[in-house]
mmCIF file of C-alpha atoms in Angstrom:
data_model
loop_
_atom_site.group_PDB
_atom_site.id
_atom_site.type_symbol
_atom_site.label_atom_id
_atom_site.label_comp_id
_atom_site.label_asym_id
_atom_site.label_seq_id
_atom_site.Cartn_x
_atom_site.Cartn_y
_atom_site.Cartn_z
ATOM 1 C CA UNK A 1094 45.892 -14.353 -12.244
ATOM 2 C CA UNK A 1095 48.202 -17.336 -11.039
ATOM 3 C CA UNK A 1096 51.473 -15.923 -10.932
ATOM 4 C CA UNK A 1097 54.897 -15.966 -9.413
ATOM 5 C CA UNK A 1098 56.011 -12.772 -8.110
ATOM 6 C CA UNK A 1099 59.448 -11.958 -7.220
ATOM 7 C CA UNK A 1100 60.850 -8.808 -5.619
ATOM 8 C CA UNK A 1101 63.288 -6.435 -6.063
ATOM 9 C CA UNK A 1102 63.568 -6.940 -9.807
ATOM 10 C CA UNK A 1103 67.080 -5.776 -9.912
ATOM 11 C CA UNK A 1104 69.241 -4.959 -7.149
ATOM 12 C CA UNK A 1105 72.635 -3.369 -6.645
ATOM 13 C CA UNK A 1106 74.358 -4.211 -2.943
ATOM 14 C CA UNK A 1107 77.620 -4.157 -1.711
ATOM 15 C CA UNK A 1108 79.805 -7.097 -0.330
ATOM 16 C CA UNK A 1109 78.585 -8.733 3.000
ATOM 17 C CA UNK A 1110 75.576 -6.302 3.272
ATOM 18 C CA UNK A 1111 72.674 -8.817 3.842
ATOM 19 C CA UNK A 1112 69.610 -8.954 1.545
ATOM 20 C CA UNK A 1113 66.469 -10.998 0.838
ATOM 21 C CA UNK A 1114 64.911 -11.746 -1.980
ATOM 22 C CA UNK A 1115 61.184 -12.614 -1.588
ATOM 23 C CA UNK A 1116 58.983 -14.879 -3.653
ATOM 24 C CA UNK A 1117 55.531 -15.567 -3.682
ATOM 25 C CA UNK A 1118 52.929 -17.720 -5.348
ATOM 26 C CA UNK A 1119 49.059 -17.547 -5.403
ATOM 27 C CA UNK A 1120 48.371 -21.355 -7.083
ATOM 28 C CA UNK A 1121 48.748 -23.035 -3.481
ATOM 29 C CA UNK A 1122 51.538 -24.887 -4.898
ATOM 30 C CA UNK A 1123 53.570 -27.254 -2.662
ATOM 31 C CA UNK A 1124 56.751 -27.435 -4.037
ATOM 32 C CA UNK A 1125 59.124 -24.287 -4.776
ATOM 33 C CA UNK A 1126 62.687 -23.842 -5.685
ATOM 34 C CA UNK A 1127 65.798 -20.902 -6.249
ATOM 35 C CA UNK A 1128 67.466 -20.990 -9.329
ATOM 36 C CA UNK A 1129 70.753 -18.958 -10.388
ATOM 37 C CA UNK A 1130 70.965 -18.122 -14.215
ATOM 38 C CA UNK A 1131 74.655 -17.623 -15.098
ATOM 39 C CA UNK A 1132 76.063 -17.347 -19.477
ATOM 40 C CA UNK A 1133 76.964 -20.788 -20.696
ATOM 41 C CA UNK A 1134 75.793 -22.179 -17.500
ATOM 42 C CA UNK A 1135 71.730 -22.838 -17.995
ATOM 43 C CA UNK A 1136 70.225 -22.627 -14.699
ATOM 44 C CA UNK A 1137 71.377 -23.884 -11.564
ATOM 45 C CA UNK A 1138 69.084 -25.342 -8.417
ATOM 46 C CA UNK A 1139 69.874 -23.579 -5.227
ATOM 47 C CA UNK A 1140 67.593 -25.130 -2.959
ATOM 48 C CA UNK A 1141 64.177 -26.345 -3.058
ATOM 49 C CA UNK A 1142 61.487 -26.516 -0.679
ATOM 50 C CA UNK A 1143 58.513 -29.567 -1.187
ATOM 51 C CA UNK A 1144 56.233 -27.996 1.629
ATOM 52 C CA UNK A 1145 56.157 -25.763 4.595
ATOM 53 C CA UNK A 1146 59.065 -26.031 6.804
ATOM 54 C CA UNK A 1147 60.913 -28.532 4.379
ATOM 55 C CA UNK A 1148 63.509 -27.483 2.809
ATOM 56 C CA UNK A 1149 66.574 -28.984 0.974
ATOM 57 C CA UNK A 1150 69.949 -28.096 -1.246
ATOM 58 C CA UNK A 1151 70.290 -27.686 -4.673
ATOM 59 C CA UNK A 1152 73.300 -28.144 -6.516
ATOM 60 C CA UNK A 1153 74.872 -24.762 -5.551
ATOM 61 C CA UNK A 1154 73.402 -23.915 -1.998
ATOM 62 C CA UNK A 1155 76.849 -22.051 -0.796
ATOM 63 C CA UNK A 1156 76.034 -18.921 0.404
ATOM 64 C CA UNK A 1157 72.293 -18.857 0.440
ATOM 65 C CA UNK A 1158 69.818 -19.574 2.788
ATOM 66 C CA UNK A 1159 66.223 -20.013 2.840
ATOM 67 C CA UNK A 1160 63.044 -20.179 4.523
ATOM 68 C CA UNK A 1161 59.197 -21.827 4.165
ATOM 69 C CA UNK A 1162 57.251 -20.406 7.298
ATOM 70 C CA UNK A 1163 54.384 -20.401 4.489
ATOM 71 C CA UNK A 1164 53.302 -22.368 1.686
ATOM 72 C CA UNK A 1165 52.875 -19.048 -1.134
ATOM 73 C CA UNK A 1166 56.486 -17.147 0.595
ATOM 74 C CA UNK A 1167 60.075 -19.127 0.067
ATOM 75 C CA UNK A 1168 62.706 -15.927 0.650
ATOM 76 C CA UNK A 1169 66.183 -16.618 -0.870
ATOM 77 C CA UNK A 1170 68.915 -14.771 1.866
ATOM 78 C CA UNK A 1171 72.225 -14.439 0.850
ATOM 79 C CA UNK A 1172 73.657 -13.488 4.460
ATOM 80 C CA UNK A 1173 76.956 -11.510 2.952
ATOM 81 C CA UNK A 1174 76.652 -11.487 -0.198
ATOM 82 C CA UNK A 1175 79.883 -11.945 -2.611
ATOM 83 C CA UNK A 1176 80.676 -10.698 -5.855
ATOM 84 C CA UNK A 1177 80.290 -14.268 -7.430
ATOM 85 C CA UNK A 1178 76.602 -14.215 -6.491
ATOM 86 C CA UNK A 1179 75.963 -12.134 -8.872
ATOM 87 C CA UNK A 1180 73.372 -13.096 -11.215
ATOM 88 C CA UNK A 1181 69.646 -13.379 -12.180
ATOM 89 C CA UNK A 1182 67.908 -15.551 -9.882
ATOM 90 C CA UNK A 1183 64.646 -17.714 -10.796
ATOM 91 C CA UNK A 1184 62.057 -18.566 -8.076
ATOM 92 C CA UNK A 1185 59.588 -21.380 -9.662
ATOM 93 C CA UNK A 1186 56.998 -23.530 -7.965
ATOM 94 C CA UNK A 1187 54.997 -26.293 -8.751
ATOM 95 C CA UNK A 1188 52.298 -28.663 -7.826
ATOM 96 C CA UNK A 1189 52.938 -31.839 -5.972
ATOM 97 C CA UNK A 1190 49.399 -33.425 -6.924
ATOM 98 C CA UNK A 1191 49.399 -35.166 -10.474
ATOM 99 C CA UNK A 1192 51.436 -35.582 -12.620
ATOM 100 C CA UNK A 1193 51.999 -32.100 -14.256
ATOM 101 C CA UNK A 1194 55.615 -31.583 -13.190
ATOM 102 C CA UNK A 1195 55.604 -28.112 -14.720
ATOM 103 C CA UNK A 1196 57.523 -25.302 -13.000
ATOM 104 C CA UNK A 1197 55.670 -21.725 -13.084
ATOM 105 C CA UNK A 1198 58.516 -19.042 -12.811
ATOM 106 C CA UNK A 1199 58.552 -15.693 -11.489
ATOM 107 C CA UNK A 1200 60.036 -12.780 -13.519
ATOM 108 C CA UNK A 1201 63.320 -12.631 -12.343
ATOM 109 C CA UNK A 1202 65.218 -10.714 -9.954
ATOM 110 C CA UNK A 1203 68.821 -9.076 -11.395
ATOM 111 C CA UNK A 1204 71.576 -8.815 -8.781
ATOM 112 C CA UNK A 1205 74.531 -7.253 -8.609
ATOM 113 C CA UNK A 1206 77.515 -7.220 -5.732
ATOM 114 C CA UNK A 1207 79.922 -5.077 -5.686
ATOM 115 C CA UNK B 1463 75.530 -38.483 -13.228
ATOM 116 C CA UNK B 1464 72.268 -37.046 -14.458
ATOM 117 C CA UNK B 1465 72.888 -34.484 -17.257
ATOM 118 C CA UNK B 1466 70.800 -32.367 -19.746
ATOM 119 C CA UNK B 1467 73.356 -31.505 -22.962
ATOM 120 C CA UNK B 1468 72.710 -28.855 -25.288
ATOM 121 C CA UNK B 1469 75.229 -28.931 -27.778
ATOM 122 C CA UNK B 1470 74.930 -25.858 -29.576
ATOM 123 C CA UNK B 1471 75.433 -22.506 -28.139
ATOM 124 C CA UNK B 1472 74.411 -20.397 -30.725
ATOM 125 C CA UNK B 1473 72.089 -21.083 -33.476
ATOM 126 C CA UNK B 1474 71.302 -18.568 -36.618
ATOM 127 C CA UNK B 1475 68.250 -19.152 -38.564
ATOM 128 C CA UNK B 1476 66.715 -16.962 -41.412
ATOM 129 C CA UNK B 1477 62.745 -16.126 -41.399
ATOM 130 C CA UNK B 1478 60.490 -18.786 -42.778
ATOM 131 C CA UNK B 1479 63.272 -21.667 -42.239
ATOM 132 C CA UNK B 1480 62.776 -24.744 -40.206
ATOM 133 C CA UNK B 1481 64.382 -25.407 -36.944
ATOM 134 C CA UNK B 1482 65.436 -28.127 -34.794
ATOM 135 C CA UNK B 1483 67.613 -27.475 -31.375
ATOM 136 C CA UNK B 1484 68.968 -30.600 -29.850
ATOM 137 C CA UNK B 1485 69.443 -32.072 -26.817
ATOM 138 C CA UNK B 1486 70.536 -34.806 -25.298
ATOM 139 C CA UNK B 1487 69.877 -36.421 -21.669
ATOM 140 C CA UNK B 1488 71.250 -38.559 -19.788
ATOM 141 C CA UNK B 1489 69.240 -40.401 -16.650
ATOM 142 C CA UNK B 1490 68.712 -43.823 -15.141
ATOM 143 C CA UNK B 1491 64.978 -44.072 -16.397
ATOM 144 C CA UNK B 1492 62.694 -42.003 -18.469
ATOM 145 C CA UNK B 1493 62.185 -38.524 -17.154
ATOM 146 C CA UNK B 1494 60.016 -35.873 -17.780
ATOM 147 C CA UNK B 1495 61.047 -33.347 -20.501
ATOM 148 C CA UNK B 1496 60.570 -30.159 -21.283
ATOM 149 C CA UNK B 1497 61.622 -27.172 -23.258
ATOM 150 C CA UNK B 1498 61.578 -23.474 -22.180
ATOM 151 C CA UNK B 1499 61.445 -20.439 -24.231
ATOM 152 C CA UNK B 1500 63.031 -17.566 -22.118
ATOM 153 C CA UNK B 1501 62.652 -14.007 -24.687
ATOM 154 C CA UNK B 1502 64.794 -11.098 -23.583
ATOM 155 C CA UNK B 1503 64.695 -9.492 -20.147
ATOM 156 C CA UNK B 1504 62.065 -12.242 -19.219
ATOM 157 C CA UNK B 1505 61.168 -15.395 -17.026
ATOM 158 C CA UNK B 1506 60.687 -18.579 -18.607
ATOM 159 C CA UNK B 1507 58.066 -19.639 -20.399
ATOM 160 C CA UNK B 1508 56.913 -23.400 -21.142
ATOM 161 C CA UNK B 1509 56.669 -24.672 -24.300
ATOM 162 C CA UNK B 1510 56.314 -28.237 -24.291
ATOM 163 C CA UNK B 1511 56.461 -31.389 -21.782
ATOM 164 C CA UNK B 1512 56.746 -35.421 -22.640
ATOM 165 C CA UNK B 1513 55.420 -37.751 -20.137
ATOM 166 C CA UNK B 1514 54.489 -40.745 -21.854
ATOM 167 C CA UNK B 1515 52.922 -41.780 -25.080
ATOM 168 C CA UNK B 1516 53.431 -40.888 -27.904
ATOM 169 C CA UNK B 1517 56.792 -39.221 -28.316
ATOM 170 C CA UNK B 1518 56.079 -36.317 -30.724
ATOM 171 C CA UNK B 1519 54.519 -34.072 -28.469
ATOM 172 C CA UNK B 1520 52.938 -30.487 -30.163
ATOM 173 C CA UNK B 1521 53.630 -27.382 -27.795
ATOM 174 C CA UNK B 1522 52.744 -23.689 -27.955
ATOM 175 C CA UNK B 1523 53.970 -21.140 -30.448
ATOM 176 C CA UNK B 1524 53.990 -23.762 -33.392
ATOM 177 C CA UNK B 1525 56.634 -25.938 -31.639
ATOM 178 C CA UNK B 1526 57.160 -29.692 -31.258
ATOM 179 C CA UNK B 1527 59.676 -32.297 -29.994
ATOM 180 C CA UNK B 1528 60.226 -35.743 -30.447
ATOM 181 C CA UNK B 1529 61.636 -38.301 -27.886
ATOM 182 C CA UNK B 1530 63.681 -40.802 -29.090
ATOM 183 C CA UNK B 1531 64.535 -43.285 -26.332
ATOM 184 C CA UNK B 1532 67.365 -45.134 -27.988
ATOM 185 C CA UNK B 1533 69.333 -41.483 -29.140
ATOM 186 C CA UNK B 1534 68.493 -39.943 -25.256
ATOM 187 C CA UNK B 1535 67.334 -37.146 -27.479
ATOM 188 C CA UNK B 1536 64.387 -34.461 -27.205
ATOM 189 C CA UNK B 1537 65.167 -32.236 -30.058
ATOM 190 C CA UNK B 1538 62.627 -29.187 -30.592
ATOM 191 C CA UNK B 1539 61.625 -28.657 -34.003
ATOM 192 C CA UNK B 1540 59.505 -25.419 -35.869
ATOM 193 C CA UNK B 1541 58.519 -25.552 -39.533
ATOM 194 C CA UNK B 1542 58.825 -22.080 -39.773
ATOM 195 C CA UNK B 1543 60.474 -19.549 -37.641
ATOM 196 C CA UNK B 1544 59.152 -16.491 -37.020
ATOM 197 C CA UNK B 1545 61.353 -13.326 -36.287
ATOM 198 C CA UNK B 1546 59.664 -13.065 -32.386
ATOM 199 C CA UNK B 1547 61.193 -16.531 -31.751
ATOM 200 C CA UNK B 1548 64.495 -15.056 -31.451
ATOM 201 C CA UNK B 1549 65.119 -15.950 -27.662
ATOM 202 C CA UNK B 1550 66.990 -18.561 -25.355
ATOM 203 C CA UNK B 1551 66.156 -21.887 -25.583
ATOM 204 C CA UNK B 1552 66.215 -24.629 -23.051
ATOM 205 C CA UNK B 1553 66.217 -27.721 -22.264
ATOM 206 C CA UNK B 1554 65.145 -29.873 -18.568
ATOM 207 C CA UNK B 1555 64.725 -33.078 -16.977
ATOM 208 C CA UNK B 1556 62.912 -33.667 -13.901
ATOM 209 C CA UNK B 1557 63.131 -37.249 -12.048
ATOM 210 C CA UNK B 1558 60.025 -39.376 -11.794
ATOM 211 C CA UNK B 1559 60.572 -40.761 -8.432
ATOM 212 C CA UNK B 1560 58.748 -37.884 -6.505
ATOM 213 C CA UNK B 1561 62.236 -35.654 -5.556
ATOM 214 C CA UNK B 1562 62.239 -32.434 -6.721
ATOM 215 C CA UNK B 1563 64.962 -32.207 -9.106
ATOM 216 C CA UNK B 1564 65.145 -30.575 -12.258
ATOM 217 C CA UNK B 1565 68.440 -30.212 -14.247
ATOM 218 C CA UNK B 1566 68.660 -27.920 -17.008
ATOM 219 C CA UNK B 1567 70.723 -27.819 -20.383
ATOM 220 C CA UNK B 1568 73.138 -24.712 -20.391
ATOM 221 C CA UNK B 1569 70.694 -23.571 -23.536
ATOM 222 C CA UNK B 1570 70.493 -22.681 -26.916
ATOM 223 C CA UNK B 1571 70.229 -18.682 -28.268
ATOM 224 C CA UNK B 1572 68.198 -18.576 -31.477
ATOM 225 C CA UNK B 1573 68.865 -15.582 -33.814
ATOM 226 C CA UNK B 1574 66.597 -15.217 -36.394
ATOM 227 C CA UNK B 1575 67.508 -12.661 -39.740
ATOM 228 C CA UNK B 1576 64.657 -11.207 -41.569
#
């Protein structure tokens, strides 16, 4: 089944305790992004990634880092995390051939800092 | 600035009535558009895309949208709601020069009363 997978699901952390969020997709898609889903706010880009080892900012990359050592991984890493971070946070990827455009999105992943 | 605008927060519907949620765009060119269906607790879920052509477009679940250049609009419409499309609706834009950028309305929650 082509999916996104994201884990944890939901996460409770502490300030400044460092965590990873992992996502991975099984459609060999090229490009893959980090989105932050905050009420009243829609959903936010954090960064985006159009291949292996390219990587780029969103609108709201404060905070976060990321990786793409391999096209189906992109891990979101929020080095010390902040009470503001939290929020649900999207991982979606897409193909870069045609001219689909369509995001698949992973479940979600719920955090919470304390 | 590039902008997706979903004007109402909040919309209440009874059973069996029609729909329409609005949104407006604003971009340099023609984008791609979409709408998203995102039901409680879970990821987001497409339910239609423009491109080209003809601008009434028929999605999943009964849904369609029409794109009306000269308004910047892509308003989602249903004949008939059913009480399992309560959910959060929303809006996005993606560029057509090749970047990866989407930009997504702050959304619209549907209530639907039996």
């Amino acid at each position: 089944e082509a999916q996104v997978t994201q884990n944890p699901r939901y996460l409770i952390t502490v300030t400044g305790k460092k965590l990873t969020v992992t996502c991975s997709q099984n459609m060999n898609h090229e490009y893959m992004s980090w989105y932050r889903q905050d009420p009243g706010l829609g959903l936010r880009q954090i960064y985006y990634s159009m291949n292996v080892e390219v990587t780029d900012k969103g609108d709201v990359p404060e905070g976060y880092k990321v990786s793409r050592k391999e096209k189906r991984n992109f891990p979101l890493i929020l080095e010390s995390p902040s009470p503001n971070q939290t929020s649900l946070y999207f991982c979606a990827s897409r193909s870069a051939g045609g001219y689909s455009y369509e995001q698949f999105f992973g479940p979600g992943t719920r955090l919470t800092v304390l | 600035a590039q902008s997706v605008t979903q004007p109402d927060i909040h919309i209440t519907v009874s059973e069996g009535a029609s729909l329409e949620l609005r949104c407006n765009y604003s971009y340099g060119a023609t984008p791609y558009l979409f709408w998203y269906v995102q039901s409680p607790g879970q990821g987001l879920q497409l339910l239609l895309k423009y491109f080209s052509g003809d601008t009434l477009v028929q999605g999943i679940k009964g849904f369609e949208a029409e794109f009306k250049r000269s308004q910047s609009s892509f308003n989602l419409r249903k004949p008939s709601v059913h009480w399992s499309d309560a959910a959060e609706y929303f809006c996005a834009v993606a560029g057509t020069s090749g970047t990866y950028k989407y930009i997504f309305g702050t959304g619209t929650r549907l209530k639907v009363l039996a």
